[in-house]
mmCIF file of C-alpha atoms in Angstrom:
data_model
loop_
_atom_site.group_PDB
_atom_site.id
_atom_site.type_symbol
_atom_site.label_atom_id
_atom_site.label_comp_id
_atom_site.label_asym_id
_atom_site.label_seq_id
_atom_site.Cartn_x
_atom_site.Cartn_y
_atom_site.Cartn_z
ATOM 1 C CA MET A 1348 -9.629 -31.511 -18.872
ATOM 2 C CA ARG A 1349 -8.830 -29.134 -16.068
ATOM 3 C CA TRP A 1350 -5.151 -28.903 -15.190
ATOM 4 C CA ARG A 1351 -4.128 -28.456 -11.601
ATOM 5 C CA ILE A 1352 -0.831 -26.833 -10.737
ATOM 6 C CA TRP A 1353 -0.870 -27.927 -7.109
ATOM 7 C CA PRO A 1354 -0.806 -31.754 -6.781
ATOM 8 C CA GLN A 1355 -3.723 -33.562 -5.158
ATOM 9 C CA LYS A 1356 -1.764 -36.220 -3.280
ATOM 10 C CA VAL A 1357 -0.870 -35.271 0.277
ATOM 11 C CA ARG A 1358 2.452 -37.114 0.020
ATOM 12 C CA THR A 1359 3.480 -35.061 -3.034
ATOM 13 C CA ARG A 1360 2.369 -31.817 -1.415
ATOM 14 C CA LEU A 1361 4.357 -32.599 1.723
ATOM 15 C CA ALA A 1362 7.482 -33.413 -0.333
ATOM 16 C CA LEU A 1363 7.199 -30.130 -2.237
ATOM 17 C CA LEU A 1364 6.522 -28.272 0.984
ATOM 18 C CA TYR A 1365 9.633 -29.743 2.621
ATOM 19 C CA ALA A 1366 11.715 -28.784 -0.450
ATOM 20 C CA ALA A 1367 10.279 -25.248 -0.485
ATOM 21 C CA LEU A 1368 10.960 -24.770 3.218
ATOM 22 C CA PHE A 1369 14.533 -26.020 2.792
ATOM 23 C CA LEU A 1370 15.024 -23.722 -0.197
ATOM 24 C CA VAL A 1371 13.782 -20.685 1.732
ATOM 25 C CA SER A 1372 15.770 -21.444 4.875
ATOM 26 C CA GLY A 1373 18.867 -22.399 2.837
ATOM 27 C CA SER A 1374 18.650 -19.194 0.809
ATOM 28 C CA ALA A 1375 18.399 -17.150 4.001
ATOM 29 C CA LEU A 1376 21.414 -18.983 5.475
ATOM 30 C CA LEU A 1377 23.361 -18.522 2.221
ATOM 31 C CA ALA A 1378 22.607 -14.803 2.136
ATOM 32 C CA LEU A 1379 23.674 -14.432 5.766
ATOM 33 C CA THR A 1380 26.917 -16.369 5.210
ATOM 34 C CA TYR A 1381 27.732 -14.434 2.031
ATOM 35 C CA GLY A 1382 27.103 -11.140 3.781
ATOM 36 C CA LEU A 1383 29.310 -12.046 6.758
ATOM 37 C CA VAL A 1384 32.175 -13.219 4.525
ATOM 38 C CA ALA A 1385 31.909 -10.146 2.292
ATOM 39 C CA ALA A 1386 31.877 -7.834 5.312
ATOM 40 C CA ASN A 1387 35.031 -9.364 6.821
ATOM 41 C CA LEU A 1388 37.167 -9.478 3.655
ATOM 42 C CA PRO A 1389 39.218 -6.309 2.836
ATOM 43 C CA LYS A 1390 37.592 -3.994 0.344
ATOM 44 C CA GLN A 1391 39.301 -2.145 -2.514
ATOM 45 C CA SER A 1392 39.870 1.565 -1.833
ATOM 46 C CA PRO A 1393 39.125 4.141 -4.536
ATOM 47 C CA ALA A 1394 42.870 4.645 -5.150
ATOM 48 C CA ALA A 1395 43.693 0.977 -5.195
ATOM 49 C CA SER A 1396 43.634 0.624 -8.983
ATOM 50 C CA THR A 1397 47.199 0.847 -10.383
ATOM 51 C CA GLY A 1398 46.512 0.810 -14.127
ATOM 52 C CA LEU A 1399 49.793 -1.116 -14.740
ATOM 53 C CA ASP A 1400 50.360 -4.040 -17.067
ATOM 54 C CA SER A 1401 52.056 -7.301 -16.096
ATOM 55 C CA ASN A 1402 55.623 -6.168 -16.967
ATOM 56 C CA GLN A 1403 55.236 -3.021 -14.936
ATOM 57 C CA LEU A 1404 53.847 -4.988 -12.006
ATOM 58 C CA ALA A 1405 56.839 -7.364 -12.165
ATOM 59 C CA LYS A 1406 59.280 -4.421 -12.051
ATOM 60 C CA LEU A 1407 57.324 -2.889 -9.205
ATOM 61 C CA ARG A 1408 57.474 -6.185 -7.317
ATOM 62 C CA VAL A 1409 61.270 -6.187 -7.583
ATOM 63 C CA ALA A 1410 61.472 -2.552 -6.507
ATOM 64 C CA CYS A 1411 59.303 -3.221 -3.488
ATOM 65 C CA ARG A 1412 61.799 -5.865 -2.316
ATOM 66 C CA GLN A 1413 64.691 -3.339 -2.129
ATOM 67 C CA PRO A 1414 65.953 -2.550 1.390
ATOM 68 C CA TYR A 1415 65.258 1.181 1.151
ATOM 69 C CA PRO A 1416 62.724 2.002 -1.547
ATOM 70 C CA ASP A 1417 61.848 5.602 -2.225
ATOM 71 C CA PRO A 1418 58.469 7.008 -1.087
ATOM 72 C CA GLY A 1419 56.956 6.806 -4.570
ATOM 73 C CA THR A 1420 57.842 3.161 -4.809
ATOM 74 C CA VAL A 1421 56.295 2.498 -1.357
ATOM 75 C CA LEU A 1422 53.045 4.185 -2.422
ATOM 76 C CA ALA A 1423 52.945 2.183 -5.632
ATOM 77 C CA CYS A 1424 53.563 -1.026 -3.678
ATOM 78 C CA LYS A 1425 50.659 -0.248 -1.342
ATOM 79 C CA ARG A 1426 48.354 0.344 -4.272
ATOM 80 C CA ALA A 1427 49.417 -2.921 -5.888
ATOM 81 C CA PHE A 1428 48.852 -4.821 -2.620
ATOM 82 C CA SER A 1429 45.355 -3.369 -2.231
ATOM 83 C CA ALA A 1430 44.485 -4.248 -5.795
ATOM 84 C CA GLY A 1431 45.703 -7.802 -5.296
ATOM 85 C CA ALA A 1432 43.702 -8.189 -2.090
ATOM 86 C CA ALA A 1433 40.572 -6.922 -3.832
ATOM 87 C CA SER A 1434 41.084 -9.402 -6.631
ATOM 88 C CA VAL A 1435 41.418 -12.256 -4.144
ATOM 89 C CA ARG A 1436 38.285 -11.023 -2.334
ATOM 90 C CA ASP A 1437 36.198 -10.961 -5.502
ATOM 91 C CA SER A 1438 37.427 -14.379 -6.539
ATOM 92 C CA ALA A 1439 36.667 -15.852 -3.102
ATOM 93 C CA LEU A 1440 33.159 -14.353 -3.031
ATOM 94 C CA ASP A 1441 32.393 -15.597 -6.541
ATOM 95 C CA THR A 1442 33.601 -19.076 -5.691
ATOM 96 C CA LEU A 1443 31.623 -19.077 -2.428
ATOM 97 C CA LEU A 1444 28.453 -17.966 -4.206
ATOM 98 C CA LEU A 1445 28.838 -20.495 -7.024
ATOM 99 C CA PHE A 1446 29.390 -23.541 -4.823
ATOM 100 C CA SER A 1447 26.771 -22.403 -2.323
ATOM 101 C CA LEU A 1448 24.132 -22.121 -5.047
ATOM 102 C CA LEU A 1449 25.099 -25.515 -6.445
ATOM 103 C CA GLY A 1450 24.940 -27.065 -2.983
ATOM 104 C CA LEU A 1451 21.606 -25.377 -2.287
ATOM 105 C CA GLY A 1452 20.132 -26.768 -5.502
ATOM 106 C CA VAL A 1453 21.398 -30.289 -4.876
ATOM 107 C CA MET A 1454 20.214 -30.296 -1.265
ATOM 108 C CA THR A 1455 16.802 -28.910 -2.292
ATOM 109 C CA VAL A 1456 16.303 -31.835 -4.665
ATOM 110 C CA ALA A 1457 17.589 -34.209 -1.979
ATOM 111 C CA SER A 1458 15.243 -32.731 0.601
ATOM 112 C CA ALA A 1459 12.316 -33.267 -1.803
ATOM 113 C CA GLY A 1460 13.243 -36.932 -2.161
ATOM 114 C CA LEU A 1461 13.790 -37.315 1.572
ATOM 115 C CA GLY A 1462 10.476 -35.558 2.222
ATOM 116 C CA TRP A 1463 8.757 -37.985 -0.166
ATOM 117 C CA PHE A 1464 10.201 -40.935 1.729
ATOM 118 C CA VAL A 1465 9.488 -39.552 5.205
ATOM 119 C CA SER A 1466 5.954 -38.441 4.338
ATOM 120 C CA GLY A 1467 5.255 -41.925 2.985
ATOM 121 C CA ARG A 1468 6.305 -43.455 6.298
ATOM 122 C CA VAL A 1469 4.303 -40.912 8.272
ATOM 123 C CA LEU A 1470 1.155 -41.356 6.144
ATOM 124 C CA ARG A 1471 1.271 -45.155 6.269
ATOM 125 C CA PRO A 1472 -1.343 -45.317 9.103
ATOM 126 C CA VAL A 1473 -3.607 -43.041 7.070
ATOM 127 C CA ARG A 1474 -3.420 -45.456 4.140
ATOM 128 C CA ALA A 1475 -4.245 -48.313 6.507
ATOM 129 C CA ILE A 1476 -7.281 -46.377 7.774
ATOM 130 C CA THR A 1477 -8.379 -45.686 4.196
ATOM 131 C CA GLU A 1478 -8.088 -49.336 3.173
ATOM 132 C CA THR A 1479 -9.978 -50.476 6.263
ATOM 133 C CA ALA A 1480 -12.711 -47.896 5.621
ATOM 134 C CA ARG A 1481 -13.077 -49.143 2.032
ATOM 135 C CA ARG A 1482 -13.470 -52.722 3.214
ATOM 136 C CA ALA A 1483 -15.918 -51.805 5.975
ATOM 137 C CA SER A 1484 -19.603 -52.550 5.461
ATOM 138 C CA ASP A 1485 -22.559 -53.606 7.553
ATOM 139 C CA GLN A 1486 -21.434 -57.212 7.092
ATOM 140 C CA HIS A 1487 -17.724 -56.594 7.686
ATOM 141 C CA LEU A 1488 -17.136 -54.387 10.706
ATOM 142 C CA GLY A 1489 -15.056 -56.731 12.825
ATOM 143 C CA GLU A 1490 -11.674 -55.615 11.484
ATOM 144 C CA ARG A 1491 -9.638 -53.197 13.593
ATOM 145 C CA LEU A 1492 -6.475 -51.225 12.900
ATOM 146 C CA ALA A 1493 -4.945 -51.822 16.343
ATOM 147 C CA LEU A 1494 -2.165 -49.357 15.515
ATOM 148 C CA THR A 1495 0.899 -49.593 17.750
ATOM 149 C CA GLY A 1496 3.603 -47.049 18.452
ATOM 150 C CA ALA A 1497 3.840 -43.648 20.041
ATOM 151 C CA GLN A 1498 0.662 -41.976 21.251
ATOM 152 C CA ASP A 1499 0.729 -39.287 18.567
ATOM 153 C CA GLU A 1500 -2.026 -37.720 16.452
ATOM 154 C CA LEU A 1501 -2.113 -40.609 13.983
ATOM 155 C CA LYS A 1502 -2.342 -43.134 16.814
ATOM 156 C CA GLU A 1503 -5.255 -41.166 18.274
ATOM 157 C CA LEU A 1504 -6.904 -41.065 14.826
ATOM 158 C CA ALA A 1505 -6.512 -44.837 14.426
ATOM 159 C CA ASP A 1506 -7.889 -45.473 17.926
ATOM 160 C CA THR A 1507 -10.832 -43.160 17.219
ATOM 161 C CA PHE A 1508 -11.488 -45.014 13.957
ATOM 162 C CA ASP A 1509 -11.424 -48.349 15.805
ATOM 163 C CA GLU A 1510 -13.876 -46.982 18.366
ATOM 164 C CA MET A 1511 -16.145 -45.773 15.562
ATOM 165 C CA LEU A 1512 -16.074 -49.225 13.944
ATOM 166 C CA GLU A 1513 -16.879 -50.761 17.324
ATOM 167 C CA ARG A 1514 -19.878 -48.460 17.770
ATOM 168 C CA LEU A 1515 -21.058 -49.149 14.220
ATOM 169 C CA ASP A 1516 -20.685 -52.876 14.751
ATOM 170 C CA GLN A 1517 -22.734 -52.687 17.928
ATOM 171 C CA ALA A 1518 -25.318 -50.441 16.249
ATOM 172 C CA PHE A 1519 -25.773 -52.807 13.304
ATOM 173 C CA ALA A 1520 -25.955 -55.796 15.633
ATOM 174 C CA ALA A 1521 -28.560 -54.001 17.755
ATOM 175 C CA GLN A 1522 -30.486 -53.091 14.619
ATOM 176 C CA ARG A 1523 -30.513 -56.698 13.451
ATOM 177 C CA ARG A 1524 -31.671 -57.847 16.873
ATOM 178 C CA PHE A 1525 -34.343 -55.158 16.892
ATOM 179 C CA VAL A 1526 -35.684 -56.194 13.490
ATOM 180 C CA ALA A 1527 -35.679 -59.848 14.497
ATOM 181 C CA ASN A 1528 -37.396 -59.143 17.813
ATOM 182 C CA ALA A 1529 -39.925 -56.796 16.227
ATOM 183 C CA SER A 1530 -40.741 -59.400 13.590
ATOM 184 C CA HIS A 1531 -41.193 -62.015 16.287
ATOM 185 C CA GLU A 1532 -43.324 -59.749 18.467
ATOM 186 C CA LEU A 1533 -45.533 -58.736 15.544
ATOM 187 C CA ARG A 1534 -45.808 -62.307 14.364
ATOM 188 C CA THR A 1535 -47.077 -63.510 17.745
ATOM 189 C CA PRO A 1536 -50.477 -61.718 17.654
ATOM 190 C CA LEU A 1537 -50.915 -62.682 14.005
ATOM 191 C CA THR A 1538 -50.287 -66.319 14.902
ATOM 192 C CA VAL A 1539 -52.772 -66.098 17.762
ATOM 193 C CA MET A 1540 -55.405 -64.614 15.470
ATOM 194 C CA ARG A 1541 -54.824 -67.228 12.798
ATOM 195 C CA THR A 1542 -54.988 -70.053 15.344
ATOM 196 C CA ALA A 1543 -58.187 -68.707 16.904
ATOM 197 C CA ILE A 1544 -59.846 -68.364 13.507
ATOM 198 C CA ASP A 1545 -58.690 -71.794 12.305
ATOM 199 C CA VAL A 1546 -59.876 -73.488 15.507
ATOM 200 C CA ALA A 1547 -63.285 -71.808 15.260
ATOM 201 C CA LEU A 1548 -63.683 -72.652 11.583
ATOM 202 C CA ALA A 1549 -62.589 -76.249 12.132
ATOM 203 C CA LYS A 1550 -65.590 -76.934 14.359
ATOM 204 C CA PRO A 1551 -68.477 -78.253 12.261
ATOM 205 C CA ASN A 1552 -71.186 -77.058 14.632
ATOM 206 C CA ARG A 1553 -70.012 -73.611 15.640
ATOM 207 C CA THR A 1554 -72.037 -71.831 18.271
ATOM 208 C CA THR A 1555 -72.479 -68.140 18.726
ATOM 209 C CA GLN A 1556 -70.534 -68.254 21.995
ATOM 210 C CA GLN A 1557 -67.581 -69.920 20.291
ATOM 211 C CA LEU A 1558 -67.543 -67.283 17.599
ATOM 212 C CA GLU A 1559 -67.744 -64.536 20.213
ATOM 213 C CA ASP A 1560 -64.818 -66.074 22.128
ATOM 214 C CA MET A 1561 -62.842 -66.233 18.903
ATOM 215 C CA ALA A 1562 -63.670 -62.590 18.205
ATOM 216 C CA VAL A 1563 -62.516 -61.581 21.689
ATOM 217 C CA ARG A 1564 -59.191 -63.344 21.217
ATOM 218 C CA VAL A 1565 -58.753 -61.787 17.774
ATOM 219 C CA ARG A 1566 -59.604 -58.330 19.152
ATOM 220 C CA ARG A 1567 -57.091 -58.782 21.982
ATOM 221 C CA SER A 1568 -54.404 -59.763 19.490
ATOM 222 C CA ILE A 1569 -55.270 -56.801 17.253
ATOM 223 C CA ASP A 1570 -54.960 -54.452 20.219
ATOM 224 C CA ARG A 1571 -51.579 -55.943 21.054
ATOM 225 C CA ALA A 1572 -50.369 -55.542 17.473
ATOM 226 C CA GLU A 1573 -51.699 -51.983 17.373
ATOM 227 C CA ASN A 1574 -49.914 -51.111 20.615
ATOM 228 C CA MET A 1575 -46.727 -52.610 19.208
ATOM 229 C CA ILE A 1576 -46.926 -50.570 16.004
ATOM 230 C CA GLU A 1577 -47.734 -47.404 17.937
ATOM 231 C CA ALA A 1578 -44.734 -47.967 20.215
ATOM 232 C CA LEU A 1579 -42.449 -48.611 17.239
ATOM 233 C CA LEU A 1580 -43.633 -45.413 15.547
ATOM 234 C CA LEU A 1581 -43.092 -43.435 18.736
ATOM 235 C CA LEU A 1582 -39.606 -44.925 19.101
ATOM 236 C CA ALA A 1583 -38.788 -43.918 15.521
ATOM 237 C CA ILE A 1584 -40.110 -40.381 16.089
ATOM 238 C CA SER A 1585 -38.106 -39.933 19.289
ATOM 239 C CA ASP A 1586 -34.947 -41.177 17.557
ATOM 240 C CA GLN A 1587 -35.296 -38.326 15.057
ATOM 241 C CA GLY A 1588 -34.911 -35.723 17.809
ATOM 242 C CA VAL A 1589 -37.039 -32.935 19.231
ATOM 243 C CA THR A 1590 -38.907 -30.883 16.625
ATOM 244 C CA SER A 1591 -40.804 -28.581 19.011
ATOM 245 C CA SER A 1592 -40.193 -27.346 22.531
ATOM 246 C CA GLU A 1593 -42.477 -25.742 25.082
ATOM 247 C CA LEU A 1594 -42.635 -25.066 28.790
ATOM 248 C CA LEU A 1595 -44.247 -27.801 30.880
ATOM 249 C CA ASP A 1596 -44.496 -28.994 34.476
ATOM 250 C CA LEU A 1597 -43.315 -32.510 35.286
ATOM 251 C CA SER A 1598 -45.550 -32.625 38.353
ATOM 252 C CA ALA A 1599 -48.668 -32.209 36.197
ATOM 253 C CA VAL A 1600 -47.400 -34.764 33.698
ATOM 254 C CA ALA A 1601 -46.701 -37.264 36.494
ATOM 255 C CA GLU A 1602 -50.148 -36.662 37.998
ATOM 256 C CA ASP A 1603 -51.798 -37.382 34.649
ATOM 257 C CA ALA A 1604 -49.728 -40.564 34.279
ATOM 258 C CA LEU A 1605 -50.852 -41.783 37.717
ATOM 259 C CA GLU A 1606 -54.491 -41.212 36.740
ATOM 260 C CA LEU A 1607 -54.035 -43.268 33.582
ATOM 261 C CA ALA A 1608 -52.352 -46.039 35.585
ATOM 262 C CA ALA A 1609 -55.113 -46.079 38.236
ATOM 263 C CA PRO A 1610 -56.789 -49.301 36.947
ATOM 264 C CA GLY A 1611 -53.536 -51.239 37.185
ATOM 265 C CA ILE A 1612 -52.753 -49.754 40.597
ATOM 266 C CA THR A 1613 -56.184 -50.760 41.872
ATOM 267 C CA ARG A 1614 -55.975 -54.246 40.406
ATOM 268 C CA LEU A 1615 -52.655 -54.982 42.159
ATOM 269 C CA GLY A 1616 -53.591 -53.122 45.351
ATOM 270 C CA LEU A 1617 -50.522 -50.900 45.183
ATOM 271 C CA SER A 1618 -49.889 -48.065 47.631
ATOM 272 C CA VAL A 1619 -48.767 -44.851 45.958
ATOM 273 C CA GLN A 1620 -46.765 -42.116 47.683
ATOM 274 C CA ALA A 1621 -46.644 -39.016 45.492
ATOM 275 C CA ASP A 1622 -44.698 -35.883 46.373
ATOM 276 C CA LEU A 1623 -45.264 -33.753 43.285
ATOM 277 C CA ALA A 1624 -43.563 -30.412 43.738
ATOM 278 C CA PRO A 1625 -43.493 -27.916 40.831
ATOM 279 C CA ALA A 1626 -40.830 -28.932 38.309
ATOM 280 C CA GLU A 1627 -40.826 -26.747 35.200
ATOM 281 C CA ALA A 1628 -38.877 -27.900 32.162
ATOM 282 C CA THR A 1629 -38.862 -27.437 28.398
ATOM 283 C CA GLY A 1630 -39.354 -30.071 25.734
ATOM 284 C CA ASP A 1631 -41.768 -31.792 23.413
ATOM 285 C CA GLN A 1632 -45.036 -32.101 25.324
ATOM 286 C CA GLN A 1633 -46.242 -35.325 23.696
ATOM 287 C CA LEU A 1634 -42.889 -37.123 23.905
ATOM 288 C CA ILE A 1635 -42.320 -36.205 27.544
ATOM 289 C CA GLU A 1636 -45.873 -37.230 28.477
ATOM 290 C CA ARG A 1637 -45.342 -40.603 26.799
ATOM 291 C CA MET A 1638 -41.958 -41.006 28.503
ATOM 292 C CA VAL A 1639 -43.367 -40.329 31.982
ATOM 293 C CA TRP A 1640 -46.342 -42.581 31.283
ATOM 294 C CA ASN A 1641 -44.001 -45.394 30.230
ATOM 295 C CA LEU A 1642 -41.993 -45.004 33.450
ATOM 296 C CA VAL A 1643 -45.116 -45.072 35.603
ATOM 297 C CA ASP A 1644 -46.604 -47.954 33.627
ATOM 298 C CA ASN A 1645 -43.338 -49.876 33.991
ATOM 299 C CA ALA A 1646 -43.461 -49.350 37.783
ATOM 300 C CA VAL A 1647 -47.025 -50.675 37.876
ATOM 301 C CA ARG A 1648 -46.720 -53.495 35.363
ATOM 302 C CA HIS A 1649 -43.593 -55.049 36.914
ATOM 303 C CA ASN A 1650 -44.747 -54.639 40.497
ATOM 304 C CA GLU A 1651 -46.143 -57.281 42.842
ATOM 305 C CA PRO A 1652 -49.587 -57.488 44.454
ATOM 306 C CA GLY A 1653 -49.737 -55.297 47.539
ATOM 307 C CA GLY A 1654 -46.542 -53.499 46.566
ATOM 308 C CA TRP A 1655 -45.768 -49.806 46.534
ATOM 309 C CA ILE A 1656 -44.750 -46.944 44.251
ATOM 310 C CA ARG A 1657 -43.054 -43.684 45.220
ATOM 311 C CA ILE A 1658 -42.954 -40.814 42.769
ATOM 312 C CA THR A 1659 -41.445 -37.378 43.406
ATOM 313 C CA THR A 1660 -40.854 -34.295 41.292
ATOM 314 C CA GLY A 1661 -38.981 -31.115 42.031
ATOM 315 C CA ARG A 1662 -36.358 -28.639 40.983
ATOM 316 C CA CYS A 1663 -32.651 -29.336 40.713
ATOM 317 C CA PRO A 1664 -29.669 -27.252 39.553
ATOM 318 C CA GLY A 1665 -30.199 -26.584 35.856
ATOM 319 C CA GLY A 1666 -33.540 -28.300 35.439
ATOM 320 C CA ALA A 1667 -36.281 -30.501 36.875
ATOM 321 C CA VAL A 1668 -36.080 -34.002 38.335
ATOM 322 C CA LEU A 1669 -38.541 -36.900 38.341
ATOM 323 C CA ARG A 1670 -37.885 -39.983 40.478
ATOM 324 C CA ILE A 1671 -39.898 -43.188 40.474
ATOM 325 C CA THR A 1672 -39.168 -46.139 42.762
ATOM 326 C CA ASN A 1673 -41.218 -49.292 43.030
ATOM 327 C CA SER A 1674 -41.257 -52.691 44.630
ATOM 328 C CA GLY A 1675 -41.167 -55.791 42.514
ATOM 329 C CA ALA A 1676 -39.076 -58.702 41.421
ATOM 330 C CA MET A 1677 -35.359 -58.801 42.088
ATOM 331 C CA VAL A 1678 -33.327 -57.340 39.201
ATOM 332 C CA PRO A 1679 -29.652 -58.399 38.944
ATOM 333 C CA PRO A 1680 -27.366 -55.342 38.813
ATOM 334 C CA ASP A 1681 -25.623 -56.674 35.718
ATOM 335 C CA ALA A 1682 -28.980 -56.826 33.901
ATOM 336 C CA VAL A 1683 -29.827 -53.165 34.553
ATOM 337 C CA PRO A 1684 -27.831 -51.751 31.571
ATOM 338 C CA THR A 1685 -29.830 -53.972 29.191
ATOM 339 C CA LEU A 1686 -33.275 -53.004 30.474
ATOM 340 C CA ALA A 1687 -33.506 -50.085 28.031
ATOM 341 C CA GLU A 1688 -32.900 -52.358 25.046
ATOM 342 C CA PRO A 1689 -35.952 -52.946 22.837
ATOM 343 C CA PHE A 1690 -38.143 -55.910 23.818
ATOM 344 C CA ARG A 1691 -36.162 -56.480 27.011
ATOM 345 C CA ARG A 1692 -38.404 -57.548 29.905
ATOM 346 C CA ILE A 1693 -37.578 -58.032 33.555
ATOM 347 C CA ASP A 1694 -39.723 -61.143 33.906
ATOM 348 C CA LYS A 1695 -40.160 -63.993 31.479
ATOM 349 C CA GLN A 1696 -43.895 -63.470 31.091
ATOM 350 C CA PRO A 1697 -44.645 -60.991 28.300
ATOM 351 C CA GLY A 1698 -48.048 -59.983 29.693
ATOM 352 C CA ASP A 1699 -49.720 -57.124 27.890
ATOM 353 C CA GLY A 1700 -46.568 -55.067 27.474
ATOM 354 C CA VAL A 1701 -44.597 -54.820 24.246
ATOM 355 C CA GLY A 1702 -41.146 -54.529 25.827
ATOM 356 C CA LEU A 1703 -40.486 -50.988 24.541
ATOM 357 C CA GLY A 1704 -41.382 -48.853 27.578
ATOM 358 C CA LEU A 1705 -37.874 -48.155 28.865
ATOM 359 C CA SER A 1706 -36.507 -48.091 25.304
ATOM 360 C CA ILE A 1707 -38.881 -45.256 24.427
ATOM 361 C CA ALA A 1708 -38.079 -43.477 27.705
ATOM 362 C CA GLN A 1709 -34.358 -43.635 26.990
ATOM 363 C CA SER A 1710 -34.806 -42.506 23.385
ATOM 364 C CA VAL A 1711 -36.931 -39.514 24.454
ATOM 365 C CA SER A 1712 -34.438 -38.584 27.182
ATOM 366 C CA ILE A 1713 -31.549 -38.693 24.690
ATOM 367 C CA ALA A 1714 -33.513 -36.537 22.237
ATOM 368 C CA HIS A 1715 -34.023 -33.927 24.991
ATOM 369 C CA GLY A 1716 -30.471 -34.116 26.313
ATOM 370 C CA ALA A 1717 -31.854 -35.402 29.611
ATOM 371 C CA GLN A 1718 -30.235 -37.815 32.045
ATOM 372 C CA LEU A 1719 -32.049 -41.099 32.695
ATOM 373 C CA ASP A 1720 -30.568 -43.298 35.421
ATOM 374 C CA ILE A 1721 -31.880 -46.787 36.163
ATOM 375 C CA HIS A 1722 -30.792 -48.684 39.284
ATOM 376 C CA SER A 1723 -31.944 -51.904 40.891
ATOM 377 C CA GLN A 1724 -32.884 -52.018 44.580
ATOM 378 C CA PRO A 1725 -31.566 -54.641 47.004
ATOM 379 C CA GLU A 1726 -35.108 -55.454 48.168
ATOM 380 C CA GLY A 1727 -36.393 -55.712 44.592
ATOM 381 C CA GLY A 1728 -37.796 -53.335 42.026
ATOM 382 C CA LEU A 1729 -36.205 -50.352 40.296
ATOM 383 C CA ASP A 1730 -35.144 -46.828 41.166
ATOM 384 C CA ILE A 1731 -35.411 -44.559 38.115
ATOM 385 C CA SER A 1732 -34.495 -40.880 38.062
ATOM 386 C CA LEU A 1733 -34.930 -38.404 35.199
ATOM 387 C CA ILE A 1734 -33.256 -34.990 35.072
ATOM 388 C CA LEU A 1735 -34.676 -32.722 32.376
ATOM 389 C CA ARG A 1736 -33.191 -29.333 31.601
ATOM 390 C CA ALA A 1737 -35.256 -26.282 32.361
#
């Protein structure tokens, strides 16, 4: 067993520290007081020692009281007075030192006890934080310290701990919702496939056309499930952060995204206004390309027939900016903060999307330290701006 000289408990260390500080400061004060008293008391001169016994001192005392003593008697009286004063001085200094040391020892022990009591009161919020942290788990994050009192360091620590529990509670709740939504979204294409197969097999006289229709529905459901899994994998990769960084141009990335979205733009008859100025930035090429594609695809998918899309790129202080605005359905301002949540859709119809476009865009922007702002427009649609560092 390894012995430790210095105690492990903070309360014990604080008590010993208080006692040590009092001992040091008390010793310094005692030394200063002793020095001042010793300096102001009369000192014994080299000739002050008389060498007389008690009988001789008694006779000398009587002689000193005579009206007109001789010079020898006066000198002897002076020497006796000096010797007596020196004796009183030594006795006073010894007494002062003795009682001061006793008082210093008693007060040092008392200061240790008082330090133990005071440190216990001061560390009480820390014990409350420790107990709450021990009880905390993914199923029990609703408890809060709610510490009251002065706005000191311990109050700030307790408030920070409460904020951390709040964030953890929200994170676990979001994770549970994400798992539930992902399970539901992945179950939907599987259910469609199973239903299509069961319906086709239940027909006694199946035709080739019926089997082909069933195969088309199964293929469509497989594609949907594959897109879902790919989006989930991309979301997981972006949450891990950026592993590689290279120089790229947002204008070229946006142009490629518009080319990929051309079938949807043509189908809805959308008008596109593109002002793609050079906008160089650094980041993961694949993640940023997927982020820009998701933003463009979101502007196309949630648009209205005959609507419009405006996309601009350019330089800004400290980086590059990409802005995409589109027409579309009316989005309540209070619903905008939730649009980046997984499986959150503006409209009630799921369509071909998986509900992860803006979630992936936000995750990629966070991984790159970028700023993604989403705003609703009074006439309908969204106004999304992305600022990526150069």
